[in-house]
Coordinates of C-alpha atoms in Angstrom, one line a residue:
X1 CA 107.6 106.8 79.4
X2 CA 108.6 107.5 75.5
X3 CA 109.3 104.8 73.3
X4 CA 113.2 104.9 74.0
X5 CA 112.4 103.8 77.3
X6 CA 111.1 100.5 75.8
X7 CA 114.3 99.6 74.1
X8 CA 116.7 96.8 76.3
X9 CA 119.8 98.4 75.2
X10 CA 121.0 101.7 74.5
X11 CA 120.4 102.2 70.9
X12 CA 120.5 106.1 69.4
X13 CA 117.6 107.7 69.0
X14 CA 118.2 108.7 65.1
X15 CA 118.4 104.4 65.1
X16 CA 115.4 104.3 66.8
X17 CA 113.4 107.3 64.8
X18 CA 114.5 105.3 61.3
X19 CA 113.1 102.0 62.4
X20 CA 110.0 103.6 63.6
X21 CA 109.9 105.1 60.1
X22 CA 110.8 101.6 58.5
X23 CA 107.9 99.9 60.0
X24 CA 105.3 102.7 59.0
X25 CA 107.0 102.3 55.5
X26 CA 106.5 98.4 55.3
X27 CA 103.3 99.0 57.2
X28 CA 101.9 100.6 54.3
X29 CA 103.8 98.4 51.2
X30 CA 101.5 96.0 48.9
X31 CA 103.2 93.0 47.2
X32 CA 103.9 94.9 44.1
X33 CA 107.0 94.8 42.1
X34 CA 107.6 98.4 42.2
X35 CA 108.2 98.6 45.2
X36 CA 110.7 96.3 45.7
X37 CA 113.0 99.0 45.6
X38 CA 111.9 100.0 49.0
X39 CA 112.3 96.4 50.6
X40 CA 115.9 96.4 48.8
X41 CA 116.6 99.7 51.0
X42 CA 115.3 98.7 54.1
X43 CA 117.2 95.7 54.1
X44 CA 120.2 97.2 53.5
X45 CA 119.3 99.5 56.7
X46 CA 119.3 96.9 58.4
X47 CA 122.2 94.9 57.8
X48 CA 124.3 97.8 58.0
X49 CA 124.8 97.5 62.2
X50 CA 123.6 95.3 64.8
X51 CA 121.7 98.5 66.6
X52 CA 119.4 98.8 63.8
X53 CA 117.9 95.1 64.4
X54 CA 117.8 96.0 67.7
X55 CA 115.6 98.2 67.3
X56 CA 113.4 97.1 64.7
X57 CA 113.2 93.8 66.1
X58 CA 112.0 95.0 69.3
X59 CA 109.9 98.2 68.0
X60 CA 107.9 95.8 65.5
X61 CA 107.5 93.5 68.1
X62 CA 105.5 96.5 70.0
X63 CA 104.0 97.3 66.8
X64 CA 102.5 93.4 66.4
X65 CA 101.6 93.7 70.0
X66 CA 99.2 97.0 69.3
X67 CA 97.6 94.9 66.3
X68 CA 97.0 92.1 68.1
X69 CA 95.1 94.4 71.0
X70 CA 93.3 96.8 68.3
X71 CA 92.0 93.8 66.8
X72 CA 90.9 91.9 69.9
X73 CA 89.2 95.4 71.1
X74 CA 86.0 94.9 69.3
X75 CA 85.5 91.7 70.9
X76 CA 85.4 92.6 74.4
X77 CA 81.6 92.8 75.7
X78 CA 81.6 96.6 77.2
X79 CA 78.4 95.6 79.7
X80 CA 81.0 93.2 80.8
X81 CA 83.9 94.7 81.9
X82 CA 84.1 95.7 86.1
X83 CA 85.7 99.1 86.5
X84 CA 88.0 99.8 89.1
X85 CA 86.7 102.5 91.7
X86 CA 87.5 105.8 91.7
X87 CA 90.3 107.4 94.0
X88 CA 87.4 109.5 95.8
X89 CA 86.2 106.3 96.5
X90 CA 89.2 104.6 98.1
X91 CA 89.7 107.9 100.0
X92 CA 87.0 106.9 102.6
X93 CA 87.7 108.5 106.2
X94 CA 88.7 106.1 108.8
X95 CA 86.6 106.1 111.7
X96 CA 87.0 107.1 115.1
X97 CA 88.1 103.1 115.8
X98 CA 91.5 103.7 113.9
X99 CA 91.2 102.4 109.8
X100 CA 88.1 99.9 110.5
X101 CA 85.7 101.3 108.4
X102 CA 82.6 102.4 110.1
X103 CA 79.8 99.9 110.3
X104 CA 77.6 101.4 107.9
X105 CA 80.4 101.3 105.2
X106 CA 81.1 97.4 106.2
X107 CA 77.2 96.9 105.7
X108 CA 77.1 98.6 102.4
X109 CA 80.0 97.6 100.5
X110 CA 79.1 98.6 97.1
X111 CA 81.9 96.3 95.3
X112 CA 80.8 93.1 96.8
X113 CA 77.7 90.8 97.8
X114 CA 78.2 90.5 101.3
X115 CA 79.5 92.8 104.5
X116 CA 82.8 93.2 105.0
X117 CA 82.8 91.6 108.6
X118 CA 81.7 88.0 106.9
X119 CA 84.9 87.9 104.9
X120 CA 86.3 87.5 108.1
X121 CA 84.0 84.8 109.7
X122 CA 84.3 82.8 106.7
X123 CA 88.2 82.5 107.0
X124 CA 87.8 81.6 110.9
X125 CA 85.7 78.9 110.4
X126 CA 87.4 77.4 107.2
X127 CA 90.5 77.5 109.7
X128 CA 89.0 75.9 112.5
X129 CA 87.2 73.2 110.2
X130 CA 91.1 72.4 109.1
X131 CA 92.1 72.1 112.8
X132 CA 89.1 70.6 114.6
X133 CA 89.7 67.1 112.7
X134 CA 93.1 66.8 113.4
X135 CA 93.1 67.7 117.2
X136 CA 89.8 65.5 117.4

């Protein structure tokens, strides 16, 4: 996916590229009087066309979200992150009984603390607990 697919409206590629350039320029600006000319040029460009405003608004929102994610990156405790299983682990061969896992596989689920058949038993028990009081 490229940057042009992120924009909601049809904005010409040249406008998107110019908006990207302006975001980079504005991000580097400091609050100094000698940089006022750059700000004036930006506001003139922004006022020239609604497509400029659309491209800048969407791209600056993405820029801000990326900056937020970068600031949160240091706060994530990597030891608490749960890794996704690899595709090689997900594509285990099925047993001769169809798609049911082998008994050894169901007893040795690496991502859970209980055998896989226990989840079915728990679900049936819960349903019986809800239905039986209504019958008796």
